[in-house]
């Protein structure tokens, strides 16, 4: 009987994709469900990009899963420099063919890019998907980060179009065998998405907050939705430390 129980747990765990972010995986049964796309929402500066990049970095360095980073809002050079402060050497991972960064930012703002992978047609999701498919052929990634969906949404404007296009993107990632995070910037803590549709096209929603409490701001994280999985329904504090995000799963924020 005990053996049976053990087997069941192991079987369940093999479908999980641990983020490796300390304290987070225990909020959702060991990690994300494989081949699904999750929305990571939060106001500016709350740590969405760091969370997503740590997920990719841990994937490569702890779990042997290559990653694709689609940067729509920050230039790759700046990102490499920023993550260097956490001790993450992205350049080395790229040189080893374990990480691919798509520069989907420079063309959009009209500046040249010297990156290996450049999305030359701004806001063209079809070309972005073609690029991801081509990269996938080369590096056989298991994880992806689309950072972020907000600029795509502003371009498309119409919520029904945003919904269809993001569904196409998330489904493409899933079909390619990628477990993905898509970031979404929200204007205030009460909203879980910018255009009111993003959360419907993803399998789960993780909300990050940076709430003001008297004269300090307190960072906290909550899993709002995770289809097919049990998860914590509480709001847990997290910190951004010199080695990245650290969640306190046993503590709650009220
Ligand atoms: N090396 C570091 N050590 C500690 N905290 C840091 C470090 N680097 C960044 N931070 C914190 O993380 C914040 C930025 O995080 P991040 O870029 O992930 O936010 P974001 O949610 O993606 O924001 P945006 O919506 O603007 O893209 C900074 O405002 C700062 O408070
Ligand atoms: Mg960001």
mmCIF file of C-alpha atoms and ligand atoms in Angstrom:
data_model
loop_
_atom_site.group_PDB
_atom_site.id
_atom_site.type_symbol
_atom_site.label_atom_id
_atom_site.label_comp_id
_atom_site.label_asym_id
_atom_site.label_seq_id
_atom_site.Cartn_x
_atom_site.Cartn_y
_atom_site.Cartn_z
ATOM 1 C CA UNK A 1 0.000 0.000 0.000
ATOM 2 C CA UNK A 2 2.801 2.355 1.008
ATOM 3 C CA UNK A 3 4.638 1.465 -2.223
ATOM 4 C CA UNK A 4 1.560 2.238 -4.281
ATOM 5 C CA UNK A 5 1.286 5.659 -2.705
ATOM 6 C CA UNK A 6 4.961 6.377 -3.393
ATOM 7 C CA UNK A 7 4.613 5.380 -7.061
ATOM 8 C CA UNK A 8 1.632 7.672 -7.465
ATOM 9 C CA UNK A 9 3.508 10.667 -6.086
ATOM 10 C CA UNK A 10 6.510 9.993 -8.327
ATOM 11 C CA UNK A 11 4.292 9.714 -11.379
ATOM 12 C CA UNK A 12 2.657 13.023 -10.568
ATOM 13 C CA UNK A 13 6.022 14.705 -9.969
ATOM 14 C CA UNK A 14 7.414 13.685 -13.348
ATOM 15 C CA UNK A 15 4.834 15.911 -15.009
ATOM 16 C CA UNK A 16 5.956 18.901 -12.987
ATOM 17 C CA UNK A 17 8.376 21.526 -14.134
ATOM 18 C CA UNK A 18 10.037 22.955 -11.041
ATOM 19 C CA UNK A 19 10.805 26.654 -11.244
ATOM 20 C CA UNK A 20 13.641 26.072 -8.783
ATOM 21 C CA UNK A 21 12.711 29.410 -7.224
ATOM 22 C CA UNK A 22 13.139 28.805 -3.524
ATOM 23 C CA UNK A 23 9.789 28.538 -1.753
ATOM 24 C CA UNK A 24 7.611 28.763 -4.868
ATOM 25 C CA UNK A 25 7.303 25.159 -6.051
ATOM 26 C CA UNK A 26 5.868 23.985 -2.761
ATOM 27 C CA UNK A 27 2.930 26.360 -3.302
ATOM 28 C CA UNK A 28 1.846 24.311 -6.333
ATOM 29 C CA UNK A 29 2.644 20.648 -5.778
ATOM 30 C CA UNK A 30 6.245 20.795 -6.937
ATOM 31 C CA UNK A 31 6.054 23.118 -9.934
ATOM 32 C CA UNK A 32 4.204 24.019 -13.104
ATOM 33 C CA UNK A 33 2.460 21.436 -15.266
ATOM 34 C CA UNK A 34 4.496 20.470 -18.314
ATOM 35 C CA UNK A 35 3.629 21.902 -21.768
ATOM 36 C CA UNK A 36 1.383 24.603 -20.406
ATOM 37 C CA UNK A 37 1.537 28.378 -20.467
ATOM 38 C CA UNK A 38 1.250 30.573 -17.397
ATOM 39 C CA UNK A 39 0.597 34.265 -17.004
ATOM 40 C CA UNK A 40 2.822 36.176 -14.610
ATOM 41 C CA UNK A 41 1.085 39.434 -13.795
ATOM 42 C CA UNK A 42 2.057 42.395 -11.690
ATOM 43 C CA UNK A 43 2.636 46.137 -11.598
ATOM 44 C CA UNK A 44 5.857 47.728 -12.875
ATOM 45 C CA UNK A 45 8.951 46.766 -10.919
ATOM 46 C CA UNK A 46 7.406 43.954 -8.913
ATOM 47 C CA UNK A 47 9.847 41.331 -10.256
ATOM 48 C CA UNK A 48 8.089 39.589 -13.180
ATOM 49 C CA UNK A 49 11.136 39.671 -15.442
ATOM 50 C CA UNK A 50 13.453 38.448 -12.685
ATOM 51 C CA UNK A 51 11.051 35.602 -11.823
ATOM 52 C CA UNK A 52 10.829 34.564 -15.476
ATOM 53 C CA UNK A 53 14.582 34.744 -16.070
ATOM 54 C CA UNK A 54 15.290 32.807 -12.877
ATOM 55 C CA UNK A 55 12.880 30.123 -14.122
ATOM 56 C CA UNK A 56 14.902 29.875 -17.365
ATOM 57 C CA UNK A 57 18.268 30.034 -15.602
ATOM 58 C CA UNK A 58 17.308 27.316 -13.088
ATOM 59 C CA UNK A 59 15.889 25.221 -15.910
ATOM 60 C CA UNK A 60 19.271 25.140 -17.636
ATOM 61 C CA UNK A 61 21.573 24.998 -14.641
ATOM 62 C CA UNK A 62 19.581 22.785 -12.254
ATOM 63 C CA UNK A 63 17.358 20.644 -14.483
ATOM 64 C CA UNK A 64 19.117 20.411 -17.852
ATOM 65 C CA UNK A 65 16.207 22.086 -19.691
ATOM 66 C CA UNK A 66 17.133 24.642 -22.324
ATOM 67 C CA UNK A 67 15.260 27.925 -22.580
ATOM 68 C CA UNK A 68 14.030 30.579 -25.017
ATOM 69 C CA UNK A 69 13.615 34.172 -23.887
ATOM 70 C CA UNK A 70 11.502 36.490 -26.024
ATOM 71 C CA UNK A 71 12.370 40.031 -24.959
ATOM 72 C CA UNK A 72 9.775 42.515 -26.162
ATOM 73 C CA UNK A 73 10.350 45.251 -23.630
ATOM 74 C CA UNK A 74 14.027 45.194 -22.672
ATOM 75 C CA UNK A 75 17.121 45.018 -24.839
ATOM 76 C CA UNK A 76 19.023 41.731 -24.409
ATOM 77 C CA UNK A 77 22.284 43.557 -23.554
ATOM 78 C CA UNK A 78 20.639 45.258 -20.613
ATOM 79 C CA UNK A 79 19.101 41.994 -19.480
ATOM 80 C CA UNK A 80 22.473 40.202 -19.571
ATOM 81 C CA UNK A 81 23.947 42.993 -17.502
ATOM 82 C CA UNK A 82 21.058 43.003 -14.992
ATOM 83 C CA UNK A 83 21.103 39.253 -14.389
ATOM 84 C CA UNK A 84 24.890 39.365 -13.977
ATOM 85 C CA UNK A 85 24.183 41.040 -10.624
ATOM 86 C CA UNK A 86 22.515 37.805 -9.503
ATOM 87 C CA UNK A 87 25.549 35.825 -10.687
ATOM 88 C CA UNK A 88 23.743 34.416 -13.743
ATOM 89 C CA UNK A 89 26.022 34.321 -16.775
ATOM 90 C CA UNK A 90 23.552 34.342 -19.663
ATOM 91 C CA UNK A 91 26.258 34.886 -22.290
ATOM 92 C CA UNK A 92 27.925 31.592 -21.333
ATOM 93 C CA UNK A 93 24.584 29.750 -21.562
ATOM 94 C CA UNK A 94 23.944 31.282 -25.000
ATOM 95 C CA UNK A 95 27.446 30.320 -26.180
ATOM 96 C CA UNK A 96 26.758 26.754 -25.026
ATOM 97 C CA UNK A 97 23.540 26.673 -27.105
ATOM 98 C CA UNK A 98 21.368 26.275 -24.010
ATOM 99 C CA UNK A 99 19.683 29.655 -24.038
ATOM 100 C CA UNK A 100 18.330 31.650 -26.992
ATOM 101 C CA UNK A 101 17.337 35.270 -26.615
ATOM 102 C CA UNK A 102 15.082 36.794 -29.258
ATOM 103 C CA UNK A 103 15.440 40.545 -29.480
ATOM 104 C CA UNK A 104 11.846 41.605 -30.129
ATOM 105 C CA UNK A 105 12.497 45.045 -28.679
ATOM 106 C CA UNK A 106 15.042 46.902 -30.855
ATOM 107 C CA UNK A 107 13.072 46.832 -34.120
ATOM 108 C CA UNK A 108 9.969 47.958 -32.302
ATOM 109 C CA UNK A 109 11.709 51.103 -31.066
ATOM 110 C CA UNK A 110 13.607 51.613 -34.341
ATOM 111 C CA UNK A 111 17.196 50.901 -33.316
ATOM 112 C CA UNK A 112 19.601 48.411 -34.901
ATOM 113 C CA UNK A 113 20.299 45.088 -33.216
ATOM 114 C CA UNK A 114 23.436 42.949 -33.316
ATOM 115 C CA UNK A 115 21.703 39.990 -31.685
ATOM 116 C CA UNK A 116 21.814 36.486 -33.175
ATOM 117 C CA UNK A 117 18.022 36.234 -33.076
ATOM 118 C CA UNK A 118 16.100 39.376 -33.973
ATOM 119 C CA UNK A 119 12.394 39.706 -34.537
ATOM 120 C CA UNK A 120 12.562 41.987 -37.566
ATOM 121 C CA UNK A 121 8.856 42.567 -37.947
ATOM 122 C CA UNK A 122 7.567 44.350 -34.878
ATOM 123 C CA UNK A 123 4.286 43.058 -33.489
ATOM 124 C CA UNK A 124 4.018 40.302 -36.046
ATOM 125 C CA UNK A 125 3.195 37.274 -33.939
ATOM 126 C CA UNK A 126 3.377 34.972 -36.959
ATOM 127 C CA UNK A 127 7.013 35.888 -37.587
ATOM 128 C CA UNK A 128 7.766 35.589 -33.867
ATOM 129 C CA UNK A 129 6.261 32.102 -33.832
ATOM 130 C CA UNK A 130 8.250 31.106 -36.957
ATOM 131 C CA UNK A 131 11.400 32.304 -35.222
ATOM 132 C CA UNK A 132 10.590 30.269 -32.094
ATOM 133 C CA UNK A 133 9.926 27.167 -34.227
ATOM 134 C CA UNK A 134 13.311 27.585 -35.973
ATOM 135 C CA UNK A 135 15.166 28.051 -32.676
ATOM 136 C CA UNK A 136 13.404 25.061 -31.205
ATOM 137 C CA UNK A 137 14.826 22.928 -34.013
ATOM 138 C CA UNK A 138 18.317 23.948 -32.939
ATOM 139 C CA UNK A 139 18.266 24.001 -29.143
ATOM 140 C CA UNK A 140 15.346 21.712 -28.229
ATOM 141 C CA UNK A 141 14.217 23.974 -25.395
ATOM 142 C CA UNK A 142 11.763 22.929 -22.711
ATOM 143 C CA UNK A 143 11.086 26.349 -21.202
ATOM 144 C CA UNK A 144 10.149 29.738 -22.604
ATOM 145 C CA UNK A 145 9.576 33.244 -21.317
ATOM 146 C CA UNK A 146 7.543 35.794 -23.283
ATOM 147 C CA UNK A 147 8.338 39.119 -21.660
ATOM 148 C CA UNK A 148 5.802 40.573 -22.122
ATOM 149 C CA UNK A 149 2.331 40.563 -23.550
ATOM 150 C CA UNK A 150 1.434 44.166 -22.771
ATOM 151 C CA UNK A 151 3.091 45.809 -25.778
ATOM 152 C CA UNK A 152 1.565 43.143 -28.054
ATOM 153 C CA UNK A 153 -1.824 43.968 -26.568
ATOM 154 C CA UNK A 154 -1.410 47.721 -27.055
ATOM 155 C CA UNK A 155 -0.603 47.122 -30.709
ATOM 156 C CA UNK A 156 -3.589 44.843 -31.343
ATOM 157 C CA UNK A 157 -5.931 46.987 -29.221
ATOM 158 C CA UNK A 158 -9.088 44.944 -29.775
ATOM 159 C CA UNK A 159 -9.507 42.510 -26.825
ATOM 160 C CA UNK A 160 -10.967 39.787 -29.062
ATOM 161 C CA UNK A 161 -7.884 39.999 -31.337
ATOM 162 C CA UNK A 162 -5.542 40.000 -28.338
ATOM 163 C CA UNK A 163 -7.293 36.915 -27.014
ATOM 164 C CA UNK A 164 -7.020 35.009 -30.306
ATOM 165 C CA UNK A 165 -3.393 35.982 -30.959
ATOM 166 C CA UNK A 166 -2.232 35.161 -27.445
ATOM 167 C CA UNK A 167 -4.087 31.853 -27.624
ATOM 168 C CA UNK A 168 -2.249 31.071 -30.882
ATOM 169 C CA UNK A 169 1.062 31.969 -29.256
ATOM 170 C CA UNK A 170 0.461 29.944 -26.076
ATOM 171 C CA UNK A 171 -0.811 26.955 -28.061
ATOM 172 C CA UNK A 172 2.220 27.085 -30.383
ATOM 173 C CA UNK A 173 4.552 27.079 -27.378
ATOM 174 C CA UNK A 174 2.705 24.135 -25.849
ATOM 175 C CA UNK A 175 2.726 22.149 -29.113
ATOM 176 C CA UNK A 176 6.484 22.751 -29.351
ATOM 177 C CA UNK A 177 6.883 21.088 -25.953
ATOM 178 C CA UNK A 178 7.569 24.292 -24.065
ATOM 179 C CA UNK A 179 6.378 25.122 -20.580
ATOM 180 C CA UNK A 180 6.092 28.878 -20.759
ATOM 181 C CA UNK A 181 5.647 32.000 -18.712
ATOM 182 C CA UNK A 182 4.156 35.139 -20.238
ATOM 183 C CA UNK A 183 4.461 38.359 -18.295
ATOM 184 C CA UNK A 184 1.687 40.894 -18.149
ATOM 185 C CA UNK A 185 1.955 44.364 -16.699
ATOM 186 C CA UNK A 186 -1.072 45.547 -14.747
ATOM 187 C CA UNK A 187 -1.937 49.085 -13.749
ATOM 188 C CA UNK A 188 -2.989 48.235 -10.197
ATOM 189 C CA UNK A 189 -2.940 45.320 -7.799
ATOM 190 C CA UNK A 190 -6.627 44.542 -8.179
ATOM 191 C CA UNK A 191 -6.303 43.586 -11.860
ATOM 192 C CA UNK A 192 -4.831 40.239 -12.915
ATOM 193 C CA UNK A 193 -4.355 41.213 -16.557
ATOM 194 C CA UNK A 194 -3.967 44.384 -18.618
ATOM 195 C CA UNK A 195 -6.628 43.800 -21.257
ATOM 196 C CA UNK A 196 -8.946 41.500 -19.302
ATOM 197 C CA UNK A 197 -8.409 38.526 -21.619
ATOM 198 C CA UNK A 198 -4.842 37.277 -21.058
ATOM 199 C CA UNK A 199 -5.740 35.126 -18.083
ATOM 200 C CA UNK A 200 -8.316 33.185 -20.118
ATOM 201 C CA UNK A 201 -5.813 31.950 -22.679
ATOM 202 C CA UNK A 202 -3.293 30.645 -20.167
ATOM 203 C CA UNK A 203 -3.440 27.569 -17.964
ATOM 204 C CA UNK A 204 -2.577 29.449 -14.826
ATOM 205 C CA UNK A 205 -2.089 32.922 -13.404
ATOM 206 C CA UNK A 206 0.560 33.934 -10.902
ATOM 207 C CA UNK A 207 0.122 37.430 -9.493
ATOM 208 C CA UNK A 208 2.977 39.422 -7.975
ATOM 209 C CA UNK A 209 2.292 42.423 -5.768
ATOM 210 C CA UNK A 210 4.325 45.236 -4.287
ATOM 211 C CA UNK A 211 1.778 46.739 -1.905
ATOM 212 C CA UNK A 212 2.285 49.816 0.164
ATOM 213 C CA UNK A 213 1.698 49.197 3.857
ATOM 214 C CA UNK A 214 2.097 52.412 5.826
ATOM 215 C CA UNK A 215 5.582 53.654 4.931
ATOM 216 C CA UNK A 216 7.001 50.475 3.375
ATOM 217 C CA UNK A 217 6.198 48.301 0.384
ATOM 218 C CA UNK A 218 5.748 44.582 0.901
ATOM 219 C CA UNK A 219 6.321 42.146 -1.942
ATOM 220 C CA UNK A 220 3.926 39.209 -2.140
ATOM 221 C CA UNK A 221 2.913 36.489 -4.570
ATOM 222 C CA UNK A 222 -0.310 34.551 -5.137
ATOM 223 C CA UNK A 223 -1.365 31.741 -7.450
ATOM 224 C CA UNK A 224 -4.733 32.925 -8.743
ATOM 225 C CA UNK A 225 -5.369 30.006 -11.064
ATOM 226 C CA UNK A 226 -3.673 26.735 -11.960
ATOM 227 C CA UNK A 227 -5.795 24.455 -14.124
ATOM 228 C CA UNK A 228 -5.370 20.788 -13.273
ATOM 229 C CA UNK A 229 -3.422 21.360 -10.078
ATOM 230 C CA UNK A 230 -3.878 21.967 -6.406
ATOM 231 C CA UNK A 231 -2.214 25.106 -5.179
ATOM 232 C CA UNK A 232 -1.960 27.505 -2.280
ATOM 233 C CA UNK A 233 -4.801 30.002 -2.034
ATOM 234 C CA UNK A 234 -2.871 32.315 0.240
ATOM 235 C CA UNK A 235 -0.733 35.350 -0.450
ATOM 236 C CA UNK A 236 2.911 34.749 0.444
ATOM 237 C CA UNK A 237 5.715 37.265 0.932
ATOM 238 C CA UNK A 238 8.798 37.186 -1.281
ATOM 239 C CA UNK A 239 12.050 39.068 -1.447
ATOM 240 C CA UNK A 240 14.392 39.998 -4.263
ATOM 241 C CA UNK A 241 17.828 39.157 -2.880
ATOM 242 C CA UNK A 242 21.317 39.234 -4.373
ATOM 243 C CA UNK A 243 20.625 35.738 -5.744
ATOM 244 C CA UNK A 244 17.132 36.388 -7.108
ATOM 245 C CA UNK A 245 13.605 35.755 -5.897
ATOM 246 C CA UNK A 246 13.022 34.029 -2.576
ATOM 247 C CA UNK A 247 9.437 33.130 -1.585
ATOM 248 C CA UNK A 248 8.403 32.467 2.014
ATOM 249 C CA UNK A 249 5.802 29.708 1.594
ATOM 250 C CA UNK A 250 5.007 29.326 5.289
ATOM 251 C CA UNK A 251 4.281 33.003 5.823
ATOM 252 C CA UNK A 252 1.204 34.890 4.676
ATOM 253 C CA UNK A 253 0.464 38.512 3.877
ATOM 254 C CA UNK A 254 -2.946 39.915 4.818
HETATM 255 N N1 LIG B 1 20.253 42.981 -7.979
HETATM 256 C C1 LIG B 1 19.102 43.272 -7.346
HETATM 257 N N2 LIG B 1 18.981 43.075 -6.009
HETATM 258 C C2 LIG B 1 17.813 43.338 -5.387
HETATM 259 N N3 LIG B 1 16.710 43.805 -5.992
HETATM 260 C C3 LIG B 1 16.792 44.013 -7.306
HETATM 261 C C4 LIG B 1 17.974 43.746 -8.053
HETATM 262 N N4 LIG B 1 17.731 44.037 -9.340
HETATM 263 C C5 LIG B 1 16.463 44.467 -9.394
HETATM 264 N N5 LIG B 1 15.887 44.464 -8.185
HETATM 265 C C6 LIG B 1 14.496 44.853 -7.874
HETATM 266 O O1 LIG B 1 13.667 44.301 -8.896
HETATM 267 C C7 LIG B 1 12.904 45.333 -9.505
HETATM 268 C C8 LIG B 1 12.777 45.065 -11.001
HETATM 269 O O2 LIG B 1 12.313 43.764 -11.218
HETATM 270 P P1 LIG B 1 11.746 43.356 -12.641
HETATM 271 O O3 LIG B 1 12.501 44.049 -13.718
HETATM 272 O O4 LIG B 1 11.703 41.889 -12.663
HETATM 273 O O5 LIG B 1 10.286 43.957 -12.545
HETATM 274 P P2 LIG B 1 9.103 43.813 -13.594
HETATM 275 O O6 LIG B 1 7.922 43.367 -12.826
HETATM 276 O O7 LIG B 1 9.539 42.988 -14.731
HETATM 277 O O8 LIG B 1 8.897 45.328 -14.035
HETATM 278 P P3 LIG B 1 8.377 45.923 -15.441
HETATM 279 O O9 LIG B 1 6.879 45.747 -15.459
HETATM 280 O O10 LIG B 1 8.779 47.351 -15.376
HETATM 281 O O11 LIG B 1 9.053 45.170 -16.535
HETATM 282 C C9 LIG B 1 13.641 46.606 -9.261
HETATM 283 O O12 LIG B 1 12.738 47.705 -9.240
HETATM 284 C C10 LIG B 1 14.310 46.359 -7.918
HETATM 285 O O13 LIG B 1 13.417 46.706 -6.861
HETATM 286 MG MG1 LIG B 2 9.807 43.357 -16.756
#
